[in-house]
Amino acid sequence: MVARHDQTTDPELLAALLQARRGTAFFARKLNELSDAELDGDSLLPGWSRRHVTAHIGYNARAIARLIQWAATGVETPMYPSTDVRDHEIDFGATLPPIALRHLFDHSAVHLNVEWRDLPEDAWHHKVRTIQAREVPAAETVWMRSREVWMHAVDLDNGAGFRDIPVRVLARLLNDITGAWHARGTDAGLVVKVTDRNLTYGDATSDSPTLVSGPLAAVVEWAAGRGNDGVSAAGPAAEAAGGAVPAAPKWI
Ligand code: ZN
């Protein structure tokens, strides 16, 4: 008989699961508020309609469920055969009739949740590989999914903003983004200051850095490449742009 509750008892993991489930519910709410005709509208992502975002979130749940099956069985089942296949799948999903697109989101989310729920305690430590070829424990998939549902709920351009994303999610997102910049060296001469949390990221070695600052939600929105609302900039790059906030370095 299959248990109706999570097999893991790790409090940190249970909290992460709750956050991912709340994010999924938030995405569902923003999606369900849209009429079928409104699905055709633009998302906040260049070149992507709301249909593309919805298809991506549905296929992402299936891809992460494959990683959980991998962790459970030891049989390697990658997220996607390749990034080309993933992109092609999203383009195809975006053409589905509205009811099929909504089912894709609903069913894939339920399926992933069952896979997470039934994964035995010790299997959460098993290593799987992401599409970016990172080796991670299965537990990391919870954050991978959380990040997707919360941020892409905003991308649906249906009234959600970064201010709606929980602080812990925003903080971890900013860590990921600034970590990616650092790993690539694209943050040279850039300092990012979160004014309402007293946090500083970026290049600590520069004598005259460009300083981008603002409250957490606004800084993460900027860092994720989603706009400049609520952030301000000073220093060389801002002066060169006539006081405008420079674009954040790319992070994916
Ligand atoms: Zn995504």
PDB file of C-alpha atoms and ligand atoms in Angstrom:
ATOM      1  CA  MET A   1       0.000   0.000   0.000  1.00  0.00           C
ATOM      2  CA  VAL A   2       1.237   3.465  -0.856  1.00  0.00           C
ATOM      3  CA  ALA A   3       1.508   5.963   1.960  1.00  0.00           C
ATOM      4  CA  ARG A   4      -0.447   9.228   1.619  1.00  0.00           C
ATOM      5  CA  HIS A   5       2.215  11.289   3.306  1.00  0.00           C
ATOM      6  CA  ASP A   6       5.855  12.111   2.640  1.00  0.00           C
ATOM      7  CA  GLN A   7       8.293   9.301   3.329  1.00  0.00           C
ATOM      8  CA  THR A   8      11.007  11.725   4.347  1.00  0.00           C
ATOM      9  CA  THR A   9      11.010  13.024   7.915  1.00  0.00           C
ATOM     10  CA  ASP A  10      13.829  15.543   7.392  1.00  0.00           C
ATOM     11  CA  PRO A  11      12.359  18.859   8.606  1.00  0.00           C
ATOM     12  CA  GLU A  12      14.402  20.965   6.183  1.00  0.00           C
ATOM     13  CA  LEU A  13      13.310  18.855   3.240  1.00  0.00           C
ATOM     14  CA  LEU A  14       9.677  18.917   4.382  1.00  0.00           C
ATOM     15  CA  ALA A  15       9.839  22.723   4.567  1.00  0.00           C
ATOM     16  CA  ALA A  16      11.327  22.834   1.058  1.00  0.00           C
ATOM     17  CA  LEU A  17       8.576  20.531  -0.232  1.00  0.00           C
ATOM     18  CA  LEU A  18       5.955  22.802   1.299  1.00  0.00           C
ATOM     19  CA  GLN A  19       7.496  25.797  -0.453  1.00  0.00           C
ATOM     20  CA  ALA A  20       7.501  23.982  -3.808  1.00  0.00           C
ATOM     21  CA  ARG A  21       3.873  22.903  -3.320  1.00  0.00           C
ATOM     22  CA  ARG A  22       2.859  26.446  -2.418  1.00  0.00           C
ATOM     23  CA  GLY A  23       4.661  27.717  -5.512  1.00  0.00           C
ATOM     24  CA  THR A  24       2.832  25.174  -7.651  1.00  0.00           C
ATOM     25  CA  ALA A  25      -0.489  26.278  -6.152  1.00  0.00           C
ATOM     26  CA  PHE A  26       0.440  29.909  -6.810  1.00  0.00           C
ATOM     27  CA  PHE A  27       1.285  29.150 -10.448  1.00  0.00           C
ATOM     28  CA  ALA A  28      -1.998  27.214 -10.764  1.00  0.00           C
ATOM     29  CA  ARG A  29      -3.949  30.176  -9.425  1.00  0.00           C
ATOM     30  CA  LYS A  30      -2.354  32.653 -11.846  1.00  0.00           C
ATOM     31  CA  LEU A  31      -2.899  30.193 -14.718  1.00  0.00           C
ATOM     32  CA  ASN A  32      -6.513  29.414 -13.817  1.00  0.00           C
ATOM     33  CA  GLU A  33      -7.379  33.119 -13.664  1.00  0.00           C
ATOM     34  CA  LEU A  34      -6.507  33.382 -17.357  1.00  0.00           C
ATOM     35  CA  SER A  35      -9.181  32.665 -19.964  1.00  0.00           C
ATOM     36  CA  ASP A  36      -8.361  30.300 -22.816  1.00  0.00           C
ATOM     37  CA  ALA A  37      -8.022  33.302 -25.163  1.00  0.00           C
ATOM     38  CA  GLU A  38      -5.653  35.036 -22.743  1.00  0.00           C
ATOM     39  CA  LEU A  39      -3.284  32.048 -22.922  1.00  0.00           C
ATOM     40  CA  ASP A  40      -2.333  33.308 -26.375  1.00  0.00           C
ATOM     41  CA  GLY A  41      -0.994  36.559 -24.873  1.00  0.00           C
ATOM     42  CA  ASP A  42       2.657  37.395 -24.366  1.00  0.00           C
ATOM     43  CA  SER A  43       4.503  36.334 -21.244  1.00  0.00           C
ATOM     44  CA  LEU A  44       7.266  38.460 -19.721  1.00  0.00           C
ATOM     45  CA  LEU A  45       9.844  36.255 -21.466  1.00  0.00           C
ATOM     46  CA  PRO A  46      10.915  37.464 -24.905  1.00  0.00           C
ATOM     47  CA  GLY A  47       9.478  35.270 -27.677  1.00  0.00           C
ATOM     48  CA  TRP A  48       7.363  33.209 -25.301  1.00  0.00           C
ATOM     49  CA  SER A  49       3.569  33.335 -25.014  1.00  0.00           C
ATOM     50  CA  ARG A  50       1.800  32.293 -21.801  1.00  0.00           C
ATOM     51  CA  ARG A  51       1.301  28.964 -23.574  1.00  0.00           C
ATOM     52  CA  HIS A  52       5.060  28.451 -23.779  1.00  0.00           C
ATOM     53  CA  VAL A  53       5.481  29.214 -20.072  1.00  0.00           C
ATOM     54  CA  THR A  54       2.697  26.780 -19.148  1.00  0.00           C
ATOM     55  CA  ALA A  55       4.040  24.027 -21.401  1.00  0.00           C
ATOM     56  CA  HIS A  56       7.538  24.563 -19.979  1.00  0.00           C
ATOM     57  CA  ILE A  57       6.284  24.235 -16.394  1.00  0.00           C
ATOM     58  CA  GLY A  58       4.360  21.062 -17.290  1.00  0.00           C
ATOM     59  CA  TYR A  59       7.301  19.392 -19.030  1.00  0.00           C
ATOM     60  CA  ASN A  60       9.619  20.561 -16.253  1.00  0.00           C
ATOM     61  CA  ALA A  61       7.527  18.597 -13.723  1.00  0.00           C
ATOM     62  CA  ARG A  62       7.791  15.498 -15.907  1.00  0.00           C
ATOM     63  CA  ALA A  63      11.553  15.992 -16.275  1.00  0.00           C
ATOM     64  CA  ILE A  64      12.015  16.320 -12.520  1.00  0.00           C
ATOM     65  CA  ALA A  65       9.792  13.274 -11.956  1.00  0.00           C
ATOM     66  CA  ARG A  66      12.229  11.356 -14.180  1.00  0.00           C
ATOM     67  CA  LEU A  67      15.052  12.364 -11.838  1.00  0.00           C
ATOM     68  CA  ILE A  68      13.064  11.092  -8.852  1.00  0.00           C
ATOM     69  CA  GLN A  69      12.473   7.770 -10.627  1.00  0.00           C
ATOM     70  CA  TRP A  70      16.214   7.659 -11.242  1.00  0.00           C
ATOM     71  CA  ALA A  71      16.898   8.249  -7.549  1.00  0.00           C
ATOM     72  CA  ALA A  72      14.350   5.580  -6.588  1.00  0.00           C
ATOM     73  CA  THR A  73      15.463   2.852  -8.996  1.00  0.00           C
ATOM     74  CA  GLY A  74      19.116   3.610  -9.812  1.00  0.00           C
ATOM     75  CA  VAL A  75      18.199   3.375 -13.504  1.00  0.00           C
ATOM     76  CA  GLU A  76      19.471   6.508 -15.235  1.00  0.00           C
ATOM     77  CA  THR A  77      16.567   8.539 -16.658  1.00  0.00           C
ATOM     78  CA  PRO A  78      17.737  12.039 -17.644  1.00  0.00           C
ATOM     79  CA  MET A  79      15.512  15.125 -17.486  1.00  0.00           C
ATOM     80  CA  TYR A  80      15.605  15.516 -21.278  1.00  0.00           C
ATOM     81  CA  PRO A  81      17.557  13.743 -24.044  1.00  0.00           C
ATOM     82  CA  SER A  82      19.030  17.164 -24.996  1.00  0.00           C
ATOM     83  CA  THR A  83      18.275  20.886 -24.734  1.00  0.00           C
ATOM     84  CA  ASP A  84      17.122  20.798 -28.373  1.00  0.00           C
ATOM     85  CA  VAL A  85      14.552  18.129 -27.550  1.00  0.00           C
ATOM     86  CA  ARG A  86      13.416  20.162 -24.535  1.00  0.00           C
ATOM     87  CA  ASP A  87      13.001  23.340 -26.594  1.00  0.00           C
ATOM     88  CA  HIS A  88      11.179  21.477 -29.341  1.00  0.00           C
ATOM     89  CA  GLU A  89       8.841  19.917 -26.777  1.00  0.00           C
ATOM     90  CA  ILE A  90       7.983  23.369 -25.377  1.00  0.00           C
ATOM     91  CA  ASP A  91       7.237  24.712 -28.862  1.00  0.00           C
ATOM     92  CA  PHE A  92       4.990  21.724 -29.479  1.00  0.00           C
ATOM     93  CA  GLY A  93       3.257  22.020 -26.072  1.00  0.00           C
ATOM     94  CA  ALA A  94       2.501  25.669 -26.775  1.00  0.00           C
ATOM     95  CA  THR A  95       0.312  24.594 -29.714  1.00  0.00           C
ATOM     96  CA  LEU A  96      -1.910  22.263 -27.643  1.00  0.00           C
ATOM     97  CA  PRO A  97      -5.614  23.071 -27.269  1.00  0.00           C
ATOM     98  CA  PRO A  98      -6.204  25.037 -24.043  1.00  0.00           C
ATOM     99  CA  ILE A  99      -7.786  22.105 -22.194  1.00  0.00           C
ATOM    100  CA  ALA A 100      -4.842  19.843 -23.059  1.00  0.00           C
ATOM    101  CA  LEU A 101      -2.363  22.510 -21.993  1.00  0.00           C
ATOM    102  CA  ARG A 102      -4.151  22.911 -18.650  1.00  0.00           C
ATOM    103  CA  HIS A 103      -4.218  19.123 -18.180  1.00  0.00           C
ATOM    104  CA  LEU A 104      -0.499  18.954 -18.933  1.00  0.00           C
ATOM    105  CA  PHE A 105       0.168  21.395 -16.106  1.00  0.00           C
ATOM    106  CA  ASP A 106      -2.259  19.740 -13.648  1.00  0.00           C
ATOM    107  CA  HIS A 107      -1.350  16.107 -14.283  1.00  0.00           C
ATOM    108  CA  SER A 108       2.401  16.634 -14.381  1.00  0.00           C
ATOM    109  CA  ALA A 109       2.264  18.546 -11.093  1.00  0.00           C
ATOM    110  CA  VAL A 110       0.243  15.796  -9.402  1.00  0.00           C
ATOM    111  CA  HIS A 111       2.555  13.128 -10.802  1.00  0.00           C
ATOM    112  CA  LEU A 112       5.689  14.885  -9.548  1.00  0.00           C
ATOM    113  CA  ASN A 113       4.108  15.349  -6.146  1.00  0.00           C
ATOM    114  CA  VAL A 114       3.377  11.610  -5.898  1.00  0.00           C
ATOM    115  CA  GLU A 115       6.961  10.785  -6.909  1.00  0.00           C
ATOM    116  CA  TRP A 116       8.310  13.097  -4.213  1.00  0.00           C
ATOM    117  CA  ARG A 117       5.867  11.825  -1.624  1.00  0.00           C
ATOM    118  CA  ASP A 118       6.718   8.167  -2.178  1.00  0.00           C
ATOM    119  CA  LEU A 119      10.509   8.540  -2.449  1.00  0.00           C
ATOM    120  CA  PRO A 120      12.015   6.608   0.491  1.00  0.00           C
ATOM    121  CA  GLU A 121      13.945   8.607   3.064  1.00  0.00           C
ATOM    122  CA  ASP A 122      17.416   7.304   2.101  1.00  0.00           C
ATOM    123  CA  ALA A 123      16.857   7.736  -1.673  1.00  0.00           C
ATOM    124  CA  TRP A 124      16.743  11.551  -1.291  1.00  0.00           C
ATOM    125  CA  HIS A 125      20.541  11.417  -0.992  1.00  0.00           C
ATOM    126  CA  HIS A 126      20.988   9.501  -4.260  1.00  0.00           C
ATOM    127  CA  LYS A 127      22.794  11.446  -6.955  1.00  0.00           C
ATOM    128  CA  VAL A 128      21.093  12.466 -10.205  1.00  0.00           C
ATOM    129  CA  ARG A 129      22.237  14.731 -13.049  1.00  0.00           C
ATOM    130  CA  THR A 130      20.494  17.921 -14.164  1.00  0.00           C
ATOM    131  CA  ILE A 131      20.184  19.230 -17.734  1.00  0.00           C
ATOM    132  CA  GLN A 132      23.129  21.532 -16.923  1.00  0.00           C
ATOM    133  CA  ALA A 133      25.135  18.337 -16.150  1.00  0.00           C
ATOM    134  CA  ARG A 134      25.298  19.107 -12.435  1.00  0.00           C
ATOM    135  CA  GLU A 135      25.462  16.079 -10.109  1.00  0.00           C
ATOM    136  CA  VAL A 136      23.006  16.767  -7.294  1.00  0.00           C
ATOM    137  CA  PRO A 137      21.239  14.769  -4.586  1.00  0.00           C
ATOM    138  CA  ALA A 138      17.566  14.065  -5.368  1.00  0.00           C
ATOM    139  CA  ALA A 139      16.653  16.527  -2.597  1.00  0.00           C
ATOM    140  CA  GLU A 140      17.954  19.366  -4.797  1.00  0.00           C
ATOM    141  CA  THR A 141      15.096  18.745  -7.260  1.00  0.00           C
ATOM    142  CA  VAL A 142      12.722  20.342  -4.769  1.00  0.00           C
ATOM    143  CA  TRP A 143      14.543  23.648  -5.037  1.00  0.00           C
ATOM    144  CA  MET A 144      14.896  23.267  -8.821  1.00  0.00           C
ATOM    145  CA  ARG A 145      11.115  22.995  -9.077  1.00  0.00           C
ATOM    146  CA  SER A 146      10.389  25.697  -6.511  1.00  0.00           C
ATOM    147  CA  ARG A 147      12.478  28.215  -8.411  1.00  0.00           C
ATOM    148  CA  GLU A 148      10.665  27.405 -11.657  1.00  0.00           C
ATOM    149  CA  VAL A 149       7.082  27.619 -10.390  1.00  0.00           C
ATOM    150  CA  TRP A 150       7.529  30.798  -8.356  1.00  0.00           C
ATOM    151  CA  MET A 151       9.439  32.735 -10.986  1.00  0.00           C
ATOM    152  CA  HIS A 152       7.437  31.587 -14.004  1.00  0.00           C
ATOM    153  CA  ALA A 153       4.182  32.450 -12.167  1.00  0.00           C
ATOM    154  CA  VAL A 154       5.419  36.037 -12.431  1.00  0.00           C
ATOM    155  CA  ASP A 155       6.332  35.471 -16.097  1.00  0.00           C
ATOM    156  CA  LEU A 156       2.677  34.655 -16.856  1.00  0.00           C
ATOM    157  CA  ASP A 157       2.218  38.440 -16.639  1.00  0.00           C
ATOM    158  CA  ASN A 158      -1.063  38.068 -14.834  1.00  0.00           C
ATOM    159  CA  GLY A 159      -0.546  40.380 -11.875  1.00  0.00           C
ATOM    160  CA  ALA A 160       1.992  38.371  -9.865  1.00  0.00           C
ATOM    161  CA  GLY A 161       5.235  40.085  -8.922  1.00  0.00           C
ATOM    162  CA  PHE A 162       8.490  39.206  -7.217  1.00  0.00           C
ATOM    163  CA  ARG A 163       6.973  40.727  -4.058  1.00  0.00           C
ATOM    164  CA  ASP A 164       4.625  37.684  -3.984  1.00  0.00           C
ATOM    165  CA  ILE A 165       7.563  35.251  -3.802  1.00  0.00           C
ATOM    166  CA  PRO A 166       8.516  34.155  -0.254  1.00  0.00           C
ATOM    167  CA  VAL A 167      11.634  35.805   1.166  1.00  0.00           C
ATOM    168  CA  ARG A 168      13.473  32.500   1.567  1.00  0.00           C
ATOM    169  CA  VAL A 169      12.907  31.690  -2.096  1.00  0.00           C
ATOM    170  CA  LEU A 170      14.062  35.164  -3.163  1.00  0.00           C
ATOM    171  CA  ALA A 171      17.183  34.955  -1.020  1.00  0.00           C
ATOM    172  CA  ARG A 172      18.168  31.559  -2.385  1.00  0.00           C
ATOM    173  CA  LEU A 173      17.454  32.708  -5.926  1.00  0.00           C
ATOM    174  CA  LEU A 174      19.775  35.668  -5.461  1.00  0.00           C
ATOM    175  CA  ASN A 175      22.463  33.325  -4.137  1.00  0.00           C
ATOM    176  CA  ASP A 176      22.091  31.129  -7.233  1.00  0.00           C
ATOM    177  CA  ILE A 177      22.186  34.087  -9.612  1.00  0.00           C
ATOM    178  CA  THR A 178      25.150  35.882  -8.044  1.00  0.00           C
ATOM    179  CA  GLY A 179      26.918  32.500  -7.716  1.00  0.00           C
ATOM    180  CA  ALA A 180      26.478  31.891 -11.450  1.00  0.00           C
ATOM    181  CA  TRP A 181      27.898  35.361 -12.219  1.00  0.00           C
ATOM    182  CA  HIS A 182      30.833  34.712  -9.947  1.00  0.00           C
ATOM    183  CA  ALA A 183      31.567  31.305 -11.484  1.00  0.00           C
ATOM    184  CA  ARG A 184      31.703  32.946 -14.923  1.00  0.00           C
ATOM    185  CA  GLY A 185      33.484  36.090 -13.775  1.00  0.00           C
ATOM    186  CA  THR A 186      30.720  38.285 -15.226  1.00  0.00           C
ATOM    187  CA  ASP A 187      30.278  40.238 -11.993  1.00  0.00           C
ATOM    188  CA  ALA A 188      33.621  42.080 -12.247  1.00  0.00           C
ATOM    189  CA  GLY A 189      33.147  45.661 -11.021  1.00  0.00           C
ATOM    190  CA  LEU A 190      29.579  45.040  -9.896  1.00  0.00           C
ATOM    191  CA  VAL A 191      28.270  45.180  -6.326  1.00  0.00           C
ATOM    192  CA  VAL A 192      24.663  44.383  -5.457  1.00  0.00           C
ATOM    193  CA  LYS A 193      23.196  45.624  -2.194  1.00  0.00           C
ATOM    194  CA  VAL A 194      19.903  44.462  -0.691  1.00  0.00           C
ATOM    195  CA  THR A 195      18.804  47.461   1.346  1.00  0.00           C
ATOM    196  CA  ASP A 196      16.075  45.836   3.451  1.00  0.00           C
ATOM    197  CA  ARG A 197      18.203  42.790   4.445  1.00  0.00           C
ATOM    198  CA  ASN A 198      21.658  44.313   4.795  1.00  0.00           C
ATOM    199  CA  LEU A 199      23.089  41.815   2.301  1.00  0.00           C
ATOM    200  CA  THR A 200      25.830  42.497  -0.234  1.00  0.00           C
ATOM    201  CA  TYR A 201      26.856  40.380  -3.221  1.00  0.00           C
ATOM    202  CA  GLY A 202      29.202  40.685  -6.150  1.00  0.00           C
ATOM    203  CA  ASP A 203      32.754  41.871  -6.701  1.00  0.00           C
ATOM    204  CA  ALA A 204      34.327  42.797  -3.352  1.00  0.00           C
ATOM    205  CA  THR A 205      37.706  43.535  -4.949  1.00  0.00           C
ATOM    206  CA  SER A 206      36.792  46.559  -7.083  1.00  0.00           C
ATOM    207  CA  ASP A 207      37.840  50.052  -5.884  1.00  0.00           C
ATOM    208  CA  SER A 208      35.117  51.875  -7.808  1.00  0.00           C
ATOM    209  CA  PRO A 209      32.346  49.360  -8.453  1.00  0.00           C
ATOM    210  CA  THR A 210      28.992  49.947 -10.058  1.00  0.00           C
ATOM    211  CA  LEU A 211      26.542  49.640  -7.181  1.00  0.00           C
ATOM    212  CA  VAL A 212      23.008  48.371  -7.803  1.00  0.00           C
ATOM    213  CA  SER A 213      20.739  48.534  -4.763  1.00  0.00           C
ATOM    214  CA  GLY A 214      17.152  48.131  -3.678  1.00  0.00           C
ATOM    215  CA  PRO A 215      14.838  45.954  -1.589  1.00  0.00           C
ATOM    216  CA  LEU A 216      15.175  42.169  -1.956  1.00  0.00           C
ATOM    217  CA  ALA A 217      12.223  41.548  -4.311  1.00  0.00           C
ATOM    218  CA  ALA A 218      13.277  44.381  -6.650  1.00  0.00           C
ATOM    219  CA  VAL A 219      16.931  43.326  -6.673  1.00  0.00           C
ATOM    220  CA  VAL A 220      16.042  39.707  -7.511  1.00  0.00           C
ATOM    221  CA  GLU A 221      13.688  40.875 -10.267  1.00  0.00           C
ATOM    222  CA  TRP A 222      16.528  42.930 -11.744  1.00  0.00           C
ATOM    223  CA  ALA A 223      19.143  40.188 -11.247  1.00  0.00           C
ATOM    224  CA  ALA A 224      16.883  37.655 -12.985  1.00  0.00           C
ATOM    225  CA  GLY A 225      16.635  39.991 -15.988  1.00  0.00           C
ATOM    226  CA  ARG A 226      12.985  40.890 -15.404  1.00  0.00           C
ATOM    227  CA  GLY A 227      13.187  44.688 -15.116  1.00  0.00           C
ATOM    228  CA  ASN A 228      14.516  47.642 -13.118  1.00  0.00           C
ATOM    229  CA  ASP A 229      11.547  48.690 -10.990  1.00  0.00           C
ATOM    230  CA  GLY A 230      12.588  49.728  -7.498  1.00  0.00           C
ATOM    231  CA  VAL A 231      16.353  49.457  -7.973  1.00  0.00           C
ATOM    232  CA  SER A 232      18.852  52.266  -8.345  1.00  0.00           C
ATOM    233  CA  ALA A 233      22.398  52.341  -9.610  1.00  0.00           C
ATOM    234  CA  ALA A 234      25.527  54.421  -9.009  1.00  0.00           C
ATOM    235  CA  GLY A 235      29.110  54.198 -10.184  1.00  0.00           C
ATOM    236  CA  PRO A 236      30.870  53.838 -13.542  1.00  0.00           C
ATOM    237  CA  ALA A 237      28.320  51.736 -15.502  1.00  0.00           C
ATOM    238  CA  ALA A 238      25.416  53.879 -14.276  1.00  0.00           C
ATOM    239  CA  GLU A 239      27.238  57.141 -15.102  1.00  0.00           C
ATOM    240  CA  ALA A 240      28.105  55.853 -18.561  1.00  0.00           C
ATOM    241  CA  ALA A 241      24.405  55.149 -19.102  1.00  0.00           C
ATOM    242  CA  GLY A 242      23.321  58.604 -17.908  1.00  0.00           C
ATOM    243  CA  GLY A 243      22.214  57.311 -14.499  1.00  0.00           C
ATOM    244  CA  ALA A 244      20.213  54.387 -15.884  1.00  0.00           C
ATOM    245  CA  VAL A 245      20.340  50.991 -14.163  1.00  0.00           C
ATOM    246  CA  PRO A 246      22.610  48.684 -16.184  1.00  0.00           C
ATOM    247  CA  ALA A 247      21.262  45.315 -17.318  1.00  0.00           C
ATOM    248  CA  ALA A 248      22.199  42.446 -15.026  1.00  0.00           C
ATOM    249  CA  PRO A 249      24.692  39.888 -16.342  1.00  0.00           C
ATOM    250  CA  LYS A 250      23.082  36.759 -17.794  1.00  0.00           C
ATOM    251  CA  TRP A 251      22.708  33.875 -15.343  1.00  0.00           C
ATOM    252  CA  ILE A 252      21.328  30.959 -17.384  1.00  0.00           C
TER     253      ILE A 252
HETATM  254 ZN    ZN B   1      12.309  27.779 -16.607  1.00  0.00          ZN
END
